[in-house]
Amino acid sequence: MIRAKEIRVVDEETGQLGIMTPEQALAIAKSRDMDLVEVASTANPPVCRIMNYGKFQYQKSKRAHDAKKHQKQVVLKEVKFRPRTDDHDYEFKKNHIVRFLTEGNKAKATVVFRGREMTHQEVGRHLMDRLVAELKEMARSSVPPKWKATCW
């Protein structure tokens, strides 16, 4: 599928073979039981490499697999509070957030208001400020607390 009249041919072992027609390069590749692969089509003349294309694709997929294996997926974990959350429950949920952060994940804290609790939003704000202050040395708040009213 190489359409250029002249190409620069590069070999796996010896380096450059020079500038030649695609037919000559293909004949050299077939004599070595290899493939002719266009590497840089925008160069003048285009650069083609004589290589085992199946082996190249296999090594490329193995490198991608190994790179994916060593990645750490960061997950966002959410902990929900209520305005009337007791101190023991608050500490329990705060410890969950600490565990999520030490595992390398992100944590999101939410205060859920229902019914008449909506009239005392300052209780939820106080709860969030307390949580941020207690976790200050371990984490930072990337998003300031926001108010989102939902009706059910």
mmCIF file with all atom_site columns, C-alpha atoms in Angstrom:
data_model
loop_
_atom_site.group_PDB
_atom_site.id
_atom_site.type_symbol
_atom_site.label_atom_id
_atom_site.label_alt_id
_atom_site.label_comp_id
_atom_site.label_asym_id
_atom_site.label_entity_id
_atom_site.label_seq_id
_atom_site.pdbx_PDB_ins_code
_atom_site.Cartn_x
_atom_site.Cartn_y
_atom_site.Cartn_z
_atom_site.occupancy
_atom_site.B_iso_or_equiv
_atom_site.pdbx_formal_charge
_atom_site.auth_seq_id
_atom_site.auth_comp_id
_atom_site.auth_asym_id
_atom_site.auth_atom_id
_atom_site.pdbx_PDB_model_num
ATOM 1   C CA . MET A 1 1   ? 0.000   0.000   0.000  1.00 0.00 ? 1   MET A CA 1
ATOM 2   C CA . ILE A 1 2   ? 3.039   2.288   -0.260 1.00 0.00 ? 2   ILE A CA 1
ATOM 3   C CA . ARG A 1 3   ? 2.270   4.851   -2.957 1.00 0.00 ? 3   ARG A CA 1
ATOM 4   C CA . ALA A 1 4   ? 5.513   6.861   -3.062 1.00 0.00 ? 4   ALA A CA 1
ATOM 5   C CA . LYS A 1 5   ? 7.857   6.457   -6.042 1.00 0.00 ? 5   LYS A CA 1
ATOM 6   C CA . GLU A 1 6   ? 10.965  6.410   -3.873 1.00 0.00 ? 6   GLU A CA 1
ATOM 7   C CA . ILE A 1 7   ? 11.327  5.414   -0.230 1.00 0.00 ? 7   ILE A CA 1
ATOM 8   C CA . ARG A 1 8   ? 14.122  5.391   2.336  1.00 0.00 ? 8   ARG A CA 1
ATOM 9   C CA . VAL A 1 9   ? 14.555  1.833   3.610  1.00 0.00 ? 9   VAL A CA 1
ATOM 10  C CA . VAL A 1 10  ? 15.734  1.019   7.129  1.00 0.00 ? 10  VAL A CA 1
ATOM 11  C CA . ASP A 1 11  ? 16.665  -2.478  8.252  1.00 0.00 ? 11  ASP A CA 1
ATOM 12  C CA . GLU A 1 12  ? 16.289  -3.963  11.748 1.00 0.00 ? 12  GLU A CA 1
ATOM 13  C CA . GLU A 1 13  ? 19.933  -5.009  12.152 1.00 0.00 ? 13  GLU A CA 1
ATOM 14  C CA . THR A 1 14  ? 22.203  -3.030  9.800  1.00 0.00 ? 14  THR A CA 1
ATOM 15  C CA . GLY A 1 15  ? 20.488  0.374   9.754  1.00 0.00 ? 15  GLY A CA 1
ATOM 16  C CA . GLN A 1 16  ? 19.848  2.294   6.554  1.00 0.00 ? 16  GLN A CA 1
ATOM 17  C CA . LEU A 1 17  ? 19.778  0.488   3.236  1.00 0.00 ? 17  LEU A CA 1
ATOM 18  C CA . GLY A 1 18  ? 19.318  3.658   1.195  1.00 0.00 ? 18  GLY A CA 1
ATOM 19  C CA . ILE A 1 19  ? 16.717  5.160   -1.124 1.00 0.00 ? 19  ILE A CA 1
ATOM 20  C CA . MET A 1 20  ? 15.035  2.783   -3.555 1.00 0.00 ? 20  MET A CA 1
ATOM 21  C CA . THR A 1 21  ? 11.714  2.006   -5.191 1.00 0.00 ? 21  THR A CA 1
ATOM 22  C CA . PRO A 1 22  ? 9.021   0.228   -3.191 1.00 0.00 ? 22  PRO A CA 1
ATOM 23  C CA . GLU A 1 23  ? 9.284   -2.823  -5.458 1.00 0.00 ? 23  GLU A CA 1
ATOM 24  C CA . GLN A 1 24  ? 13.005  -3.243  -4.715 1.00 0.00 ? 24  GLN A CA 1
ATOM 25  C CA . ALA A 1 25  ? 12.417  -2.827  -0.969 1.00 0.00 ? 25  ALA A CA 1
ATOM 26  C CA . LEU A 1 26  ? 9.552   -5.329  -1.041 1.00 0.00 ? 26  LEU A CA 1
ATOM 27  C CA . ALA A 1 27  ? 11.747  -7.848  -2.851 1.00 0.00 ? 27  ALA A CA 1
ATOM 28  C CA . ILE A 1 28  ? 14.444  -7.462  -0.155 1.00 0.00 ? 28  ILE A CA 1
ATOM 29  C CA . ALA A 1 29  ? 11.827  -7.890  2.591  1.00 0.00 ? 29  ALA A CA 1
ATOM 30  C CA . LYS A 1 30  ? 10.353  -11.015 0.974  1.00 0.00 ? 30  LYS A CA 1
ATOM 31  C CA . SER A 1 31  ? 13.808  -12.547 0.544  1.00 0.00 ? 31  SER A CA 1
ATOM 32  C CA . ARG A 1 32  ? 14.292  -12.178 4.341  1.00 0.00 ? 32  ARG A CA 1
ATOM 33  C CA . ASP A 1 33  ? 10.743  -13.443 5.159  1.00 0.00 ? 33  ASP A CA 1
ATOM 34  C CA . MET A 1 34  ? 9.808   -10.076 6.656  1.00 0.00 ? 34  MET A CA 1
ATOM 35  C CA . ASP A 1 35  ? 7.373   -7.250  5.974  1.00 0.00 ? 35  ASP A CA 1
ATOM 36  C CA . LEU A 1 36  ? 7.872   -3.735  4.612  1.00 0.00 ? 36  LEU A CA 1
ATOM 37  C CA . VAL A 1 37  ? 6.193   -1.226  6.932  1.00 0.00 ? 37  VAL A CA 1
ATOM 38  C CA . GLU A 1 38  ? 5.855   2.507   6.291  1.00 0.00 ? 38  GLU A CA 1
ATOM 39  C CA . VAL A 1 39  ? 7.080   4.256   9.442  1.00 0.00 ? 39  VAL A CA 1
ATOM 40  C CA . ALA A 1 40  ? 7.120   7.960   8.544  1.00 0.00 ? 40  ALA A CA 1
ATOM 41  C CA . SER A 1 41  ? 4.851   8.833   5.645  1.00 0.00 ? 41  SER A CA 1
ATOM 42  C CA . THR A 1 42  ? 5.326   12.613  5.981  1.00 0.00 ? 42  THR A CA 1
ATOM 43  C CA . ALA A 1 43  ? 9.127   12.495  5.547  1.00 0.00 ? 43  ALA A CA 1
ATOM 44  C CA . ASN A 1 44  ? 10.662  13.287  2.191  1.00 0.00 ? 44  ASN A CA 1
ATOM 45  C CA . PRO A 1 45  ? 11.181  10.547  0.955  1.00 0.00 ? 45  PRO A CA 1
ATOM 46  C CA . PRO A 1 46  ? 8.887   8.396   3.164  1.00 0.00 ? 46  PRO A CA 1
ATOM 47  C CA . VAL A 1 47  ? 10.694  6.049   5.554  1.00 0.00 ? 47  VAL A CA 1
ATOM 48  C CA . CYS A 1 48  ? 9.904   2.326   5.494  1.00 0.00 ? 48  CYS A CA 1
ATOM 49  C CA . ARG A 1 49  ? 11.274  -0.374  7.772  1.00 0.00 ? 49  ARG A CA 1
ATOM 50  C CA . ILE A 1 50  ? 11.881  -4.028  7.060  1.00 0.00 ? 50  ILE A CA 1
ATOM 51  C CA . MET A 1 51  ? 10.561  -5.921  10.088 1.00 0.00 ? 51  MET A CA 1
ATOM 52  C CA . ASN A 1 52  ? 8.445   -8.816  11.275 1.00 0.00 ? 52  ASN A CA 1
ATOM 53  C CA . TYR A 1 53  ? 5.144   -6.950  11.630 1.00 0.00 ? 53  TYR A CA 1
ATOM 54  C CA . GLY A 1 54  ? 3.362   -9.694  13.608 1.00 0.00 ? 54  GLY A CA 1
ATOM 55  C CA . LYS A 1 55  ? 6.158   -9.746  16.190 1.00 0.00 ? 55  LYS A CA 1
ATOM 56  C CA . PHE A 1 56  ? 6.084   -5.920  16.331 1.00 0.00 ? 56  PHE A CA 1
ATOM 57  C CA . GLN A 1 57  ? 2.317   -5.895  17.004 1.00 0.00 ? 57  GLN A CA 1
ATOM 58  C CA . TYR A 1 58  ? 2.702   -8.569  19.689 1.00 0.00 ? 58  TYR A CA 1
ATOM 59  C CA . GLN A 1 59  ? 5.450   -6.628  21.501 1.00 0.00 ? 59  GLN A CA 1
ATOM 60  C CA . LYS A 1 60  ? 3.399   -3.435  21.245 1.00 0.00 ? 60  LYS A CA 1
ATOM 61  C CA . SER A 1 61  ? 0.362   -5.113  22.837 1.00 0.00 ? 61  SER A CA 1
ATOM 62  C CA . LYS A 1 62  ? 2.550   -6.615  25.596 1.00 0.00 ? 62  LYS A CA 1
ATOM 63  C CA . ARG A 1 63  ? 4.001   -3.168  26.411 1.00 0.00 ? 63  ARG A CA 1
ATOM 64  C CA . ALA A 1 64  ? 0.496   -1.682  26.541 1.00 0.00 ? 64  ALA A CA 1
ATOM 65  C CA . HIS A 1 65  ? -0.679  -4.534  28.797 1.00 0.00 ? 65  HIS A CA 1
ATOM 66  C CA . ASP A 1 66  ? 2.274   -4.079  31.168 1.00 0.00 ? 66  ASP A CA 1
ATOM 67  C CA . ALA A 1 67  ? 1.721   -0.314  31.309 1.00 0.00 ? 67  ALA A CA 1
ATOM 68  C CA . LYS A 1 68  ? -1.948  -0.869  32.121 1.00 0.00 ? 68  LYS A CA 1
ATOM 69  C CA . LYS A 1 69  ? -1.071  -3.394  34.830 1.00 0.00 ? 69  LYS A CA 1
ATOM 70  C CA . HIS A 1 70  ? 1.112   -0.884  36.688 1.00 0.00 ? 70  HIS A CA 1
ATOM 71  C CA . GLN A 1 71  ? -1.493  1.905   36.664 1.00 0.00 ? 71  GLN A CA 1
ATOM 72  C CA . LYS A 1 72  ? -3.426  2.802   39.799 1.00 0.00 ? 72  LYS A CA 1
ATOM 73  C CA . GLN A 1 73  ? -7.090  3.551   39.267 1.00 0.00 ? 73  GLN A CA 1
ATOM 74  C CA . VAL A 1 74  ? -8.278  6.369   41.536 1.00 0.00 ? 74  VAL A CA 1
ATOM 75  C CA . VAL A 1 75  ? -11.852 5.821   42.686 1.00 0.00 ? 75  VAL A CA 1
ATOM 76  C CA . LEU A 1 76  ? -14.154 8.432   44.178 1.00 0.00 ? 76  LEU A CA 1
ATOM 77  C CA . LYS A 1 77  ? -15.744 7.111   47.378 1.00 0.00 ? 77  LYS A CA 1
ATOM 78  C CA . GLU A 1 78  ? -18.722 8.910   48.906 1.00 0.00 ? 78  GLU A CA 1
ATOM 79  C CA . VAL A 1 79  ? -19.741 9.107   52.564 1.00 0.00 ? 79  VAL A CA 1
ATOM 80  C CA . LYS A 1 80  ? -23.143 10.549  53.416 1.00 0.00 ? 80  LYS A CA 1
ATOM 81  C CA . PHE A 1 81  ? -23.912 12.385  56.640 1.00 0.00 ? 81  PHE A CA 1
ATOM 82  C CA . ARG A 1 82  ? -27.200 13.662  58.038 1.00 0.00 ? 82  ARG A CA 1
ATOM 83  C CA . PRO A 1 83  ? -27.549 16.878  60.068 1.00 0.00 ? 83  PRO A CA 1
ATOM 84  C CA . ARG A 1 84  ? -28.472 14.835  63.144 1.00 0.00 ? 84  ARG A CA 1
ATOM 85  C CA . THR A 1 85  ? -25.538 12.407  62.851 1.00 0.00 ? 85  THR A CA 1
ATOM 86  C CA . ASP A 1 86  ? -24.392 11.381  66.324 1.00 0.00 ? 86  ASP A CA 1
ATOM 87  C CA . ASP A 1 87  ? -20.757 11.824  67.436 1.00 0.00 ? 87  ASP A CA 1
ATOM 88  C CA . HIS A 1 88  ? -20.007 8.102   67.349 1.00 0.00 ? 88  HIS A CA 1
ATOM 89  C CA . ASP A 1 89  ? -21.452 7.753   63.827 1.00 0.00 ? 89  ASP A CA 1
ATOM 90  C CA . TYR A 1 90  ? -19.556 10.867  62.761 1.00 0.00 ? 90  TYR A CA 1
ATOM 91  C CA . GLU A 1 91  ? -16.254 9.398   63.989 1.00 0.00 ? 91  GLU A CA 1
ATOM 92  C CA . PHE A 1 92  ? -17.052 6.059   62.334 1.00 0.00 ? 92  PHE A CA 1
ATOM 93  C CA . LYS A 1 93  ? -17.714 7.724   58.966 1.00 0.00 ? 93  LYS A CA 1
ATOM 94  C CA . LYS A 1 94  ? -14.692 10.003  59.342 1.00 0.00 ? 94  LYS A CA 1
ATOM 95  C CA . ASN A 1 95  ? -12.537 6.892   59.862 1.00 0.00 ? 95  ASN A CA 1
ATOM 96  C CA . HIS A 1 96  ? -13.951 5.493   56.625 1.00 0.00 ? 96  HIS A CA 1
ATOM 97  C CA . ILE A 1 97  ? -12.817 8.649   54.835 1.00 0.00 ? 97  ILE A CA 1
ATOM 98  C CA . VAL A 1 98  ? -9.353  8.322   56.415 1.00 0.00 ? 98  VAL A CA 1
ATOM 99  C CA . ARG A 1 99  ? -9.147  4.718   55.205 1.00 0.00 ? 99  ARG A CA 1
ATOM 100 C CA . PHE A 1 100 ? -10.216 5.702   51.666 1.00 0.00 ? 100 PHE A CA 1
ATOM 101 C CA . LEU A 1 101 ? -7.559  8.413   51.555 1.00 0.00 ? 101 LEU A CA 1
ATOM 102 C CA . THR A 1 102 ? -4.787  6.138   52.828 1.00 0.00 ? 102 THR A CA 1
ATOM 103 C CA . GLU A 1 103 ? -5.687  3.582   50.139 1.00 0.00 ? 103 GLU A CA 1
ATOM 104 C CA . GLY A 1 104 ? -5.071  6.280   47.521 1.00 0.00 ? 104 GLY A CA 1
ATOM 105 C CA . ASN A 1 105 ? -8.683  6.994   46.597 1.00 0.00 ? 105 ASN A CA 1
ATOM 106 C CA . LYS A 1 106 ? -10.587 10.255  46.645 1.00 0.00 ? 106 LYS A CA 1
ATOM 107 C CA . ALA A 1 107 ? -13.364 10.827  49.167 1.00 0.00 ? 107 ALA A CA 1
ATOM 108 C CA . LYS A 1 108 ? -16.531 12.884  48.886 1.00 0.00 ? 108 LYS A CA 1
ATOM 109 C CA . ALA A 1 109 ? -18.562 13.863  51.932 1.00 0.00 ? 109 ALA A CA 1
ATOM 110 C CA . THR A 1 110 ? -22.241 14.761  51.534 1.00 0.00 ? 110 THR A CA 1
ATOM 111 C CA . VAL A 1 111 ? -24.769 16.059  54.031 1.00 0.00 ? 111 VAL A CA 1
ATOM 112 C CA . VAL A 1 112 ? -28.288 14.922  53.148 1.00 0.00 ? 112 VAL A CA 1
ATOM 113 C CA . PHE A 1 113 ? -31.193 17.066  54.332 1.00 0.00 ? 113 PHE A CA 1
ATOM 114 C CA . ARG A 1 114 ? -34.771 15.805  54.355 1.00 0.00 ? 114 ARG A CA 1
ATOM 115 C CA . GLY A 1 115 ? -38.005 17.573  55.102 1.00 0.00 ? 115 GLY A CA 1
ATOM 116 C CA . ARG A 1 116 ? -37.790 20.159  57.876 1.00 0.00 ? 116 ARG A CA 1
ATOM 117 C CA . GLU A 1 117 ? -34.045 19.678  58.198 1.00 0.00 ? 117 GLU A CA 1
ATOM 118 C CA . MET A 1 118 ? -33.733 22.069  55.241 1.00 0.00 ? 118 MET A CA 1
ATOM 119 C CA . THR A 1 119 ? -34.483 25.009  57.527 1.00 0.00 ? 119 THR A CA 1
ATOM 120 C CA . HIS A 1 120 ? -31.310 24.341  59.557 1.00 0.00 ? 120 HIS A CA 1
ATOM 121 C CA . GLN A 1 121 ? -28.645 24.352  56.891 1.00 0.00 ? 121 GLN A CA 1
ATOM 122 C CA . GLU A 1 122 ? -26.124 25.865  59.288 1.00 0.00 ? 122 GLU A CA 1
ATOM 123 C CA . VAL A 1 123 ? -25.985 22.513  61.116 1.00 0.00 ? 123 VAL A CA 1
ATOM 124 C CA . GLY A 1 124 ? -24.807 20.814  57.929 1.00 0.00 ? 124 GLY A CA 1
ATOM 125 C CA . ARG A 1 125 ? -22.329 23.617  57.217 1.00 0.00 ? 125 ARG A CA 1
ATOM 126 C CA . HIS A 1 126 ? -20.944 23.257  60.760 1.00 0.00 ? 126 HIS A CA 1
ATOM 127 C CA . LEU A 1 127 ? -20.621 19.481  60.257 1.00 0.00 ? 127 LEU A CA 1
ATOM 128 C CA . MET A 1 128 ? -18.684 19.967  57.007 1.00 0.00 ? 128 MET A CA 1
ATOM 129 C CA . ASP A 1 129 ? -16.412 22.624  58.514 1.00 0.00 ? 129 ASP A CA 1
ATOM 130 C CA . ARG A 1 130 ? -15.646 20.287  61.411 1.00 0.00 ? 130 ARG A CA 1
ATOM 131 C CA . LEU A 1 131 ? -14.816 17.439  59.032 1.00 0.00 ? 131 LEU A CA 1
ATOM 132 C CA . VAL A 1 132 ? -12.535 19.608  56.886 1.00 0.00 ? 132 VAL A CA 1
ATOM 133 C CA . ALA A 1 133 ? -10.749 20.926  59.981 1.00 0.00 ? 133 ALA A CA 1
ATOM 134 C CA . GLU A 1 134 ? -10.154 17.440  61.399 1.00 0.00 ? 134 GLU A CA 1
ATOM 135 C CA . LEU A 1 135 ? -8.847  16.055  58.092 1.00 0.00 ? 135 LEU A CA 1
ATOM 136 C CA . LYS A 1 136 ? -6.731  19.126  57.270 1.00 0.00 ? 136 LYS A CA 1
ATOM 137 C CA . GLU A 1 137 ? -3.356  17.430  57.839 1.00 0.00 ? 137 GLU A CA 1
ATOM 138 C CA . MET A 1 138 ? -4.330  14.355  55.810 1.00 0.00 ? 138 MET A CA 1
ATOM 139 C CA . ALA A 1 139 ? -6.199  15.848  52.869 1.00 0.00 ? 139 ALA A CA 1
ATOM 140 C CA . ARG A 1 140 ? -7.228  19.086  51.266 1.00 0.00 ? 140 ARG A CA 1
ATOM 141 C CA . SER A 1 141 ? -10.624 20.153  50.075 1.00 0.00 ? 141 SER A CA 1
ATOM 142 C CA . SER A 1 142 ? -10.463 20.484  46.305 1.00 0.00 ? 142 SER A CA 1
ATOM 143 C CA . VAL A 1 143 ? -14.040 21.768  46.016 1.00 0.00 ? 143 VAL A CA 1
ATOM 144 C CA . PRO A 1 144 ? -15.607 24.103  48.560 1.00 0.00 ? 144 PRO A CA 1
ATOM 145 C CA . PRO A 1 145 ? -18.913 22.915  50.048 1.00 0.00 ? 145 PRO A CA 1
ATOM 146 C CA . LYS A 1 146 ? -21.876 23.742  47.825 1.00 0.00 ? 146 LYS A CA 1
ATOM 147 C CA . TRP A 1 147 ? -25.585 23.840  48.396 1.00 0.00 ? 147 TRP A CA 1
ATOM 148 C CA . LYS A 1 148 ? -27.799 21.783  46.119 1.00 0.00 ? 148 LYS A CA 1
ATOM 149 C CA . ALA A 1 149 ? -31.507 21.704  46.857 1.00 0.00 ? 149 ALA A CA 1
ATOM 150 C CA . THR A 1 150 ? -33.383 18.586  45.811 1.00 0.00 ? 150 THR A CA 1
ATOM 151 C CA . CYS A 1 151 ? -37.062 17.906  46.290 1.00 0.00 ? 151 CYS A CA 1
ATOM 152 C CA . TRP A 1 152 ? -38.616 14.479  46.454 1.00 0.00 ? 152 TRP A CA 1
#
